[in-house]
PDB file of C-alpha atoms in Angstrom:
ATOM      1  CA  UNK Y 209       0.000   0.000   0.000  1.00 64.00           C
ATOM      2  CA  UNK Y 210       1.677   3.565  -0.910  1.00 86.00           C
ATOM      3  CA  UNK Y 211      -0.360   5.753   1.523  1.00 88.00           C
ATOM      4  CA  UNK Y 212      -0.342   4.407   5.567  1.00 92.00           C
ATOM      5  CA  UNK Y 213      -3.098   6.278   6.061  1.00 94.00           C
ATOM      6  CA  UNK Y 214      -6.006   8.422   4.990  1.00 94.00           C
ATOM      7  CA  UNK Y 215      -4.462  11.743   6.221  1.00 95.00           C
ATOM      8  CA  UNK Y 216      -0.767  10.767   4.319  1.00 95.00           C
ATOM      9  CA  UNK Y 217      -3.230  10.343   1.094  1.00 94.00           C
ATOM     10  CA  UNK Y 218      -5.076  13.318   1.731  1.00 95.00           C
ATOM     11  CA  UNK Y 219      -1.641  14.980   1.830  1.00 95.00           C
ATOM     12  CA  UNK Y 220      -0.437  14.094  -1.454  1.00 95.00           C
ATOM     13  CA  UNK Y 221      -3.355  15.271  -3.239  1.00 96.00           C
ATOM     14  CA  UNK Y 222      -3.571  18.462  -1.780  1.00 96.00           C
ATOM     15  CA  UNK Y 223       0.111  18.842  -2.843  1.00 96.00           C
ATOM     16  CA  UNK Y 224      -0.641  17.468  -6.670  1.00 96.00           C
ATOM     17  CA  UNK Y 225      -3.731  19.844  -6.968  1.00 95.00           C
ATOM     18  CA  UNK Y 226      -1.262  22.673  -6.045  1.00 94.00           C
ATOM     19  CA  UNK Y 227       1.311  21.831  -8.458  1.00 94.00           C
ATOM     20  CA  UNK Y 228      -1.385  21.682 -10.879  1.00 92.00           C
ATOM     21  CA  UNK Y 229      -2.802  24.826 -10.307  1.00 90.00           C
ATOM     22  CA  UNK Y 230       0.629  26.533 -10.048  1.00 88.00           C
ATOM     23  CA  UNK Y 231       1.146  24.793 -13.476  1.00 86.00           C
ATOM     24  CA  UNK Y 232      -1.820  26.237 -15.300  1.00 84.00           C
ATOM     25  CA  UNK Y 233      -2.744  28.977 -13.774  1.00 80.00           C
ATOM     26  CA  UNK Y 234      -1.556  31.729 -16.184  1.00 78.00           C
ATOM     27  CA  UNK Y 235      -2.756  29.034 -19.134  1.00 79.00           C
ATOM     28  CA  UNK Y 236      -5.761  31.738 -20.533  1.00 73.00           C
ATOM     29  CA  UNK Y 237      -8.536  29.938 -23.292  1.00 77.00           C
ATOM     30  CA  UNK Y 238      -8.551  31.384 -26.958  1.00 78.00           C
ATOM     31  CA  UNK Y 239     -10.826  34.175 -27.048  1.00 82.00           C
ATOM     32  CA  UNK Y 240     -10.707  35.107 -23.196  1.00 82.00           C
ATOM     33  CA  UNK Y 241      -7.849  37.213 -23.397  1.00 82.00           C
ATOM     34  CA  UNK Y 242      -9.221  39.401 -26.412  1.00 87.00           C
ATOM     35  CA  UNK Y 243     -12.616  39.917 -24.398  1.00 90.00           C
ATOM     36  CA  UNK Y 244     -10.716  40.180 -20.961  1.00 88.00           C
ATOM     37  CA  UNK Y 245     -10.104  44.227 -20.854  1.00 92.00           C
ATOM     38  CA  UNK Y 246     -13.698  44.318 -21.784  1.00 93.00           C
ATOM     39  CA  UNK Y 247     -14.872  42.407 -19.014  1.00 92.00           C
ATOM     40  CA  UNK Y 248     -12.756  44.370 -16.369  1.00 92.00           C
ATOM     41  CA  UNK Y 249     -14.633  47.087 -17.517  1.00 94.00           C
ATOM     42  CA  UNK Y 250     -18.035  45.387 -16.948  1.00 94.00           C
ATOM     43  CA  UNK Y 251     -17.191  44.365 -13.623  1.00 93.00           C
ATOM     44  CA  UNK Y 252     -15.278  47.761 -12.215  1.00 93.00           C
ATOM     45  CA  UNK Y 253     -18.978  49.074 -13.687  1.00 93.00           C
ATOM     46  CA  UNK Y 254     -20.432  46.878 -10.801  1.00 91.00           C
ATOM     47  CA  UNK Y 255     -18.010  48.154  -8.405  1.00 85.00           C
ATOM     48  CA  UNK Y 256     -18.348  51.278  -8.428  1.00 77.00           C
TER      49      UNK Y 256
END
């Protein structure tokens, strides 16, 4: 068994979700970053 116990498991995950994340979170879809600046706009609208 690779994991002793459920708190050793629940460790690694947490740790390969953060890698993940770290990994691809700049990663933008095609098409978001032409509509992004617009949608700032709309949502400093609601802001303010």
């Amino acid at each position: 068994e690779q994991f002793p116990n459920e708190e050793s498991l629940k460790r690694y995950l947490v740790t390969q979700f953060h890698h993940y994340i770290e990994k691809h979170s700049m990663r933008c879809h095609r098409g978001f970053e032409k509509a992004k600046p617009e949608l700032l706009k709309m949502f400093e609208a609601i802001e303010t």
